[in-house]
Amino acid sequence: QVQLVESGGGLVAAGGSLRLSCAASGHTFKTYAMGWFRQAPGKEREFVAAITRSGGSTYYADSVKGRFTISRDNAKDTVDLRMISLKPEDTAVYYCAAAGRIGGWGTEAPYDYWGQGTQVTVSS
């Protein structure tokens, strides 16, 4: 069992930046790939970024590539999402998730555990 708690959301003006953090409980964090998803009002939850267990590989949705950076610290059991050049269309609830299975990072299928989410609002 892994419990995930996100933090760092808030209100920011377009062009600004935010850093989201996700803290994981338990002693098995390094055995999970980690991902960030987001859900805007009235829309389906969508993939944002993922990072492999070692942190050696990262994956991004085209919409955030070059603006968002995912990283993890296996010593602290945390995964971060640094967001710059934020746009109003980035407004959403952001969720971190832990994947026990390999591959398919861009879909929800491999993710076993989810956090409660943190709201990010980007004003125009």
Short mmCIF file of N, CA and C in Angstrom, two decimals:
data_model
loop_
_atom_site.label_atom_id
_atom_site.label_comp_id
_atom_site.label_asym_id
_atom_site.label_seq_id
_atom_site.Cartn_x
_atom_site.Cartn_y
_atom_site.Cartn_z
N GLN A 1 0.84 -1.19 0.00
CA GLN A 1 0.00 0.00 0.00
C GLN A 1 0.88 1.24 0.00
N VAL A 2 0.55 2.16 -0.88
CA VAL A 2 1.27 3.43 -0.97
C VAL A 2 0.27 4.56 -0.83
N GLN A 3 0.55 5.48 0.04
CA GLN A 3 -0.28 6.67 0.17
C GLN A 3 0.46 7.86 -0.41
N LEU A 4 -0.24 8.66 -1.18
CA LEU A 4 0.37 9.79 -1.88
C LEU A 4 -0.34 11.07 -1.48
N VAL A 5 0.44 12.09 -1.18
CA VAL A 5 -0.11 13.38 -0.78
C VAL A 5 0.56 14.47 -1.60
N GLU A 6 -0.24 15.17 -2.39
CA GLU A 6 0.28 16.26 -3.22
C GLU A 6 0.23 17.58 -2.46
N SER A 7 1.13 18.48 -2.85
CA SER A 7 1.14 19.83 -2.30
C SER A 7 1.74 20.77 -3.32
N GLY A 8 1.57 22.07 -3.08
CA GLY A 8 2.21 23.06 -3.93
C GLY A 8 1.31 23.74 -4.94
N GLY A 9 0.05 23.31 -5.01
CA GLY A 9 -0.86 23.96 -5.94
C GLY A 9 -1.19 25.37 -5.48
N GLY A 10 -1.87 26.10 -6.36
CA GLY A 10 -2.27 27.45 -6.01
C GLY A 10 -2.69 28.24 -7.22
N LEU A 11 -2.81 29.55 -7.01
CA LEU A 11 -3.21 30.48 -8.07
C LEU A 11 -1.97 31.22 -8.56
N VAL A 12 -1.79 31.26 -9.87
CA VAL A 12 -0.63 31.93 -10.45
C VAL A 12 -1.06 32.61 -11.75
N ALA A 13 -0.42 33.70 -12.06
CA ALA A 13 -0.70 34.40 -13.30
C ALA A 13 -0.07 33.67 -14.49
N ALA A 14 -0.67 33.85 -15.64
CA ALA A 14 -0.10 33.25 -16.85
C ALA A 14 1.35 33.68 -17.02
N GLY A 15 2.18 32.72 -17.39
CA GLY A 15 3.60 32.98 -17.52
C GLY A 15 4.38 32.67 -16.25
N GLY A 16 3.68 32.45 -15.18
CA GLY A 16 4.33 32.16 -13.91
C GLY A 16 4.73 30.71 -13.77
N SER A 17 5.18 30.36 -12.58
CA SER A 17 5.65 29.00 -12.33
C SER A 17 5.16 28.48 -10.99
N LEU A 18 5.11 27.18 -10.89
CA LEU A 18 4.74 26.49 -9.65
C LEU A 18 5.54 25.20 -9.58
N ARG A 19 5.73 24.73 -8.36
CA ARG A 19 6.37 23.44 -8.16
C ARG A 19 5.46 22.59 -7.31
N LEU A 20 4.97 21.50 -7.87
CA LEU A 20 4.16 20.56 -7.14
C LEU A 20 5.04 19.47 -6.56
N SER A 21 4.65 18.99 -5.41
CA SER A 21 5.38 17.91 -4.77
C SER A 21 4.41 16.82 -4.36
N CYS A 22 4.88 15.60 -4.40
CA CYS A 22 4.07 14.46 -3.98
C CYS A 22 4.91 13.63 -3.02
N ALA A 23 4.41 13.47 -1.81
CA ALA A 23 5.10 12.68 -0.81
C ALA A 23 4.45 11.31 -0.69
N ALA A 24 5.26 10.28 -0.71
CA ALA A 24 4.76 8.91 -0.64
C ALA A 24 5.09 8.29 0.70
N SER A 25 4.17 7.49 1.18
CA SER A 25 4.40 6.76 2.42
C SER A 25 4.97 5.40 2.08
N GLY A 26 5.45 4.69 3.08
CA GLY A 26 5.93 3.33 2.86
C GLY A 26 7.39 3.28 2.47
N HIS A 27 7.91 2.10 2.40
CA HIS A 27 9.33 1.89 2.15
C HIS A 27 9.59 1.32 0.76
N THR A 28 8.57 1.38 -0.11
CA THR A 28 8.72 0.75 -1.42
C THR A 28 8.64 1.76 -2.56
N PHE A 29 8.83 3.03 -2.23
CA PHE A 29 8.65 4.08 -3.22
C PHE A 29 9.51 3.83 -4.45
N LYS A 30 10.74 3.40 -4.25
CA LYS A 30 11.65 3.27 -5.38
C LYS A 30 11.28 2.12 -6.32
N THR A 31 10.32 1.31 -5.92
CA THR A 31 9.89 0.21 -6.79
C THR A 31 8.75 0.63 -7.72
N TYR A 32 8.31 1.88 -7.60
CA TYR A 32 7.20 2.38 -8.42
C TYR A 32 7.68 3.45 -9.38
N ALA A 33 7.26 3.34 -10.63
CA ALA A 33 7.33 4.48 -11.51
C ALA A 33 6.27 5.47 -11.04
N MET A 34 6.50 6.74 -11.30
CA MET A 34 5.58 7.76 -10.82
C MET A 34 5.08 8.63 -11.96
N GLY A 35 3.87 9.07 -11.84
CA GLY A 35 3.31 9.91 -12.88
C GLY A 35 2.51 11.06 -12.30
N TRP A 36 2.33 12.07 -13.13
CA TRP A 36 1.44 13.18 -12.82
C TRP A 36 0.35 13.22 -13.90
N PHE A 37 -0.87 13.38 -13.45
CA PHE A 37 -2.02 13.54 -14.33
C PHE A 37 -2.74 14.82 -13.92
N ARG A 38 -3.65 15.27 -14.75
CA ARG A 38 -4.44 16.43 -14.40
C ARG A 38 -5.84 16.29 -14.97
N GLN A 39 -6.78 16.97 -14.30
CA GLN A 39 -8.16 16.95 -14.75
C GLN A 39 -8.73 18.35 -14.67
N ALA A 40 -9.07 18.88 -15.81
CA ALA A 40 -9.70 20.20 -15.88
C ALA A 40 -11.21 20.03 -15.76
N PRO A 41 -11.91 21.08 -15.34
CA PRO A 41 -13.36 20.99 -15.20
C PRO A 41 -14.03 20.54 -16.50
N GLY A 42 -14.87 19.53 -16.38
CA GLY A 42 -15.62 19.05 -17.53
C GLY A 42 -14.83 18.20 -18.50
N LYS A 43 -13.59 17.86 -18.14
CA LYS A 43 -12.74 17.08 -19.04
C LYS A 43 -12.28 15.81 -18.38
N GLU A 44 -11.82 14.89 -19.21
CA GLU A 44 -11.26 13.64 -18.70
C GLU A 44 -9.89 13.91 -18.08
N ARG A 45 -9.52 13.05 -17.16
CA ARG A 45 -8.18 13.15 -16.59
C ARG A 45 -7.17 12.79 -17.68
N GLU A 46 -6.09 13.54 -17.73
CA GLU A 46 -5.10 13.31 -18.79
C GLU A 46 -3.69 13.21 -18.23
N PHE A 47 -2.88 12.50 -18.95
CA PHE A 47 -1.48 12.31 -18.59
C PHE A 47 -0.71 13.61 -18.74
N VAL A 48 0.21 13.84 -17.80
CA VAL A 48 1.08 15.02 -17.87
C VAL A 48 2.54 14.60 -18.01
N ALA A 49 3.01 13.77 -17.07
CA ALA A 49 4.42 13.39 -17.08
C ALA A 49 4.61 12.11 -16.28
N ALA A 50 5.68 11.40 -16.58
CA ALA A 50 6.01 10.18 -15.83
C ALA A 50 7.52 10.05 -15.72
N ILE A 51 7.93 9.30 -14.70
CA ILE A 51 9.35 9.07 -14.47
C ILE A 51 9.53 7.64 -14.01
N THR A 52 10.56 6.99 -14.53
CA THR A 52 10.79 5.60 -14.18
C THR A 52 11.31 5.46 -12.75
N ARG A 53 11.42 4.22 -12.28
CA ARG A 53 11.75 3.95 -10.89
C ARG A 53 13.09 4.56 -10.48
N SER A 54 14.04 4.49 -11.37
CA SER A 54 15.36 5.02 -11.05
C SER A 54 15.47 6.52 -11.33
N GLY A 55 14.51 7.03 -12.05
CA GLY A 55 14.57 8.43 -12.48
C GLY A 55 15.36 8.62 -13.76
N GLY A 56 15.77 7.53 -14.36
CA GLY A 56 16.61 7.62 -15.54
C GLY A 56 15.89 8.03 -16.80
N SER A 57 14.59 7.83 -16.84
CA SER A 57 13.82 8.20 -18.03
C SER A 57 12.57 8.97 -17.61
N THR A 58 12.23 9.95 -18.43
CA THR A 58 11.05 10.76 -18.20
C THR A 58 10.22 10.84 -19.47
N TYR A 59 8.94 11.08 -19.30
CA TYR A 59 8.02 11.14 -20.42
C TYR A 59 7.05 12.30 -20.18
N TYR A 60 6.67 12.97 -21.24
CA TYR A 60 5.81 14.14 -21.12
C TYR A 60 4.73 14.15 -22.18
N ALA A 61 3.59 14.70 -21.82
CA ALA A 61 2.57 15.00 -22.81
C ALA A 61 3.09 16.13 -23.70
N ASP A 62 2.69 16.10 -24.95
CA ASP A 62 3.16 17.12 -25.88
C ASP A 62 2.79 18.53 -25.40
N SER A 63 1.67 18.64 -24.73
CA SER A 63 1.18 19.96 -24.32
C SER A 63 2.04 20.61 -23.24
N VAL A 64 2.86 19.83 -22.56
CA VAL A 64 3.68 20.39 -21.48
C VAL A 64 5.17 20.25 -21.74
N LYS A 65 5.53 19.58 -22.81
CA LYS A 65 6.94 19.34 -23.11
C LYS A 65 7.68 20.66 -23.23
N GLY A 66 8.80 20.77 -22.56
CA GLY A 66 9.59 21.99 -22.59
C GLY A 66 9.22 22.98 -21.51
N ARG A 67 8.09 22.77 -20.86
CA ARG A 67 7.64 23.69 -19.80
C ARG A 67 7.60 23.02 -18.44
N PHE A 68 7.33 21.72 -18.42
CA PHE A 68 7.23 20.98 -17.16
C PHE A 68 8.40 20.03 -17.05
N THR A 69 8.84 19.82 -15.80
CA THR A 69 9.92 18.87 -15.53
C THR A 69 9.54 18.01 -14.34
N ILE A 70 9.59 16.70 -14.54
CA ILE A 70 9.32 15.76 -13.45
C ILE A 70 10.64 15.27 -12.90
N SER A 71 10.70 15.12 -11.58
CA SER A 71 11.91 14.60 -10.95
C SER A 71 11.49 13.83 -9.70
N ARG A 72 12.39 13.01 -9.21
CA ARG A 72 12.08 12.25 -8.00
C ARG A 72 13.32 12.16 -7.13
N ASP A 73 13.06 11.96 -5.84
CA ASP A 73 14.13 11.76 -4.86
C ASP A 73 13.79 10.49 -4.11
N ASN A 74 14.45 9.40 -4.45
CA ASN A 74 14.13 8.12 -3.82
C ASN A 74 14.58 8.04 -2.37
N ALA A 75 15.45 8.94 -1.96
CA ALA A 75 15.87 8.97 -0.56
C ALA A 75 14.81 9.65 0.31
N LYS A 76 14.04 10.56 -0.31
CA LYS A 76 13.02 11.29 0.42
C LYS A 76 11.61 10.82 0.09
N ASP A 77 11.49 9.87 -0.84
CA ASP A 77 10.18 9.35 -1.26
C ASP A 77 9.28 10.47 -1.78
N THR A 78 9.84 11.29 -2.63
CA THR A 78 9.06 12.38 -3.21
C THR A 78 9.23 12.43 -4.72
N VAL A 79 8.21 12.94 -5.37
CA VAL A 79 8.26 13.22 -6.79
C VAL A 79 7.72 14.62 -7.01
N ASP A 80 8.43 15.40 -7.78
CA ASP A 80 8.07 16.80 -8.01
C ASP A 80 7.70 17.03 -9.46
N LEU A 81 6.93 18.08 -9.66
CA LEU A 81 6.61 18.54 -11.01
C LEU A 81 6.85 20.05 -11.03
N ARG A 82 7.88 20.45 -11.71
CA ARG A 82 8.18 21.87 -11.85
C ARG A 82 7.55 22.38 -13.12
N MET A 83 6.76 23.43 -12.97
CA MET A 83 6.00 23.97 -14.09
C MET A 83 6.38 25.42 -14.31
N ILE A 84 6.76 25.75 -15.52
CA ILE A 84 7.08 27.13 -15.88
C ILE A 84 6.23 27.54 -17.07
N SER A 85 6.24 28.84 -17.35
CA SER A 85 5.48 29.37 -18.49
C SER A 85 4.05 28.85 -18.49
N LEU A 86 3.43 28.93 -17.34
CA LEU A 86 2.08 28.38 -17.20
C LEU A 86 1.07 29.15 -18.04
N LYS A 87 0.08 28.40 -18.53
CA LYS A 87 -0.97 28.95 -19.37
C LYS A 87 -2.32 28.71 -18.70
N PRO A 88 -3.31 29.52 -19.03
CA PRO A 88 -4.64 29.28 -18.46
C PRO A 88 -5.14 27.85 -18.70
N GLU A 89 -4.77 27.27 -19.83
CA GLU A 89 -5.22 25.91 -20.12
C GLU A 89 -4.53 24.85 -19.26
N ASP A 90 -3.56 25.24 -18.46
CA ASP A 90 -2.95 24.32 -17.49
C ASP A 90 -3.78 24.22 -16.21
N THR A 91 -4.81 25.04 -16.10
CA THR A 91 -5.67 25.00 -14.92
C THR A 91 -6.34 23.64 -14.79
N ALA A 92 -6.17 23.01 -13.64
CA ALA A 92 -6.69 21.67 -13.42
C ALA A 92 -6.37 21.23 -12.00
N VAL A 93 -6.96 20.12 -11.62
CA VAL A 93 -6.52 19.42 -10.42
C VAL A 93 -5.42 18.46 -10.86
N TYR A 94 -4.29 18.52 -10.19
CA TYR A 94 -3.14 17.70 -10.54
C TYR A 94 -3.01 16.55 -9.55
N TYR A 95 -2.85 15.36 -10.09
CA TYR A 95 -2.75 14.15 -9.28
C TYR A 95 -1.40 13.48 -9.52
N CYS A 96 -0.80 12.97 -8.46
CA CYS A 96 0.33 12.09 -8.66
C CYS A 96 -0.16 10.65 -8.49
N ALA A 97 0.56 9.74 -9.12
CA ALA A 97 0.15 8.35 -9.12
C ALA A 97 1.38 7.46 -9.14
N ALA A 98 1.24 6.28 -8.56
CA ALA A 98 2.33 5.31 -8.50
C ALA A 98 1.98 4.09 -9.33
N ALA A 99 2.91 3.70 -10.19
CA ALA A 99 2.69 2.59 -11.11
C ALA A 99 3.53 1.39 -10.71
N GLY A 100 2.85 0.28 -10.43
CA GLY A 100 3.56 -0.94 -10.10
C GLY A 100 3.91 -1.77 -11.32
N ARG A 101 3.33 -1.41 -12.46
CA ARG A 101 3.58 -2.16 -13.67
C ARG A 101 4.43 -1.35 -14.64
N ILE A 102 5.10 -2.04 -15.51
CA ILE A 102 6.03 -1.38 -16.42
C ILE A 102 5.34 -1.04 -17.72
N GLY A 103 5.59 0.17 -18.20
CA GLY A 103 5.09 0.55 -19.51
C GLY A 103 3.73 1.19 -19.47
N GLY A 104 3.37 1.81 -20.58
CA GLY A 104 2.05 2.43 -20.69
C GLY A 104 1.88 3.65 -19.82
N TRP A 105 2.97 4.36 -19.60
CA TRP A 105 2.93 5.47 -18.65
C TRP A 105 1.93 6.56 -19.01
N GLY A 106 1.59 6.67 -20.25
CA GLY A 106 0.69 7.72 -20.68
C GLY A 106 -0.78 7.40 -20.47
N THR A 107 -1.05 6.23 -19.95
CA THR A 107 -2.43 5.86 -19.65
C THR A 107 -2.56 5.59 -18.16
N GLU A 108 -3.77 5.48 -17.68
CA GLU A 108 -3.99 5.24 -16.25
C GLU A 108 -3.78 3.77 -15.88
N ALA A 109 -3.70 2.91 -16.89
CA ALA A 109 -3.69 1.46 -16.64
C ALA A 109 -2.62 0.98 -15.67
N PRO A 110 -1.36 1.42 -15.77
CA PRO A 110 -0.35 0.84 -14.89
C PRO A 110 -0.30 1.44 -13.48
N TYR A 111 -1.10 2.45 -13.23
CA TYR A 111 -1.04 3.17 -11.96
C TYR A 111 -1.98 2.54 -10.92
N ASP A 112 -1.39 2.17 -9.80
CA ASP A 112 -2.14 1.47 -8.76
C ASP A 112 -2.64 2.38 -7.65
N TYR A 113 -1.91 3.46 -7.41
CA TYR A 113 -2.24 4.34 -6.29
C TYR A 113 -2.29 5.79 -6.78
N TRP A 114 -3.22 6.54 -6.20
CA TRP A 114 -3.45 7.92 -6.60
C TRP A 114 -3.55 8.81 -5.36
N GLY A 115 -3.06 10.03 -5.51
CA GLY A 115 -3.26 11.01 -4.47
C GLY A 115 -4.61 11.68 -4.60
N GLN A 116 -4.89 12.59 -3.70
CA GLN A 116 -6.19 13.28 -3.69
C GLN A 116 -6.22 14.47 -4.64
N GLY A 117 -5.07 14.91 -5.06
CA GLY A 117 -5.01 16.01 -6.02
C GLY A 117 -4.75 17.36 -5.37
N THR A 118 -4.19 18.25 -6.16
CA THR A 118 -3.97 19.63 -5.73
C THR A 118 -4.37 20.55 -6.87
N GLN A 119 -5.07 21.62 -6.52
CA GLN A 119 -5.62 22.52 -7.53
C GLN A 119 -4.55 23.50 -8.03
N VAL A 120 -4.46 23.62 -9.33
CA VAL A 120 -3.61 24.63 -9.96
C VAL A 120 -4.52 25.51 -10.81
N THR A 121 -4.49 26.80 -10.55
CA THR A 121 -5.29 27.74 -11.31
C THR A 121 -4.38 28.80 -11.92
N VAL A 122 -4.46 28.95 -13.23
CA VAL A 122 -3.63 29.92 -13.93
C VAL A 122 -4.55 31.00 -14.50
N SER A 123 -4.35 32.21 -14.03
CA SER A 123 -5.19 33.32 -14.47
C SER A 123 -4.59 33.98 -15.71
N SER A 124 -5.48 34.46 -16.56
CA SER A 124 -5.02 35.10 -17.81
C SER A 124 -4.75 36.58 -17.63
#
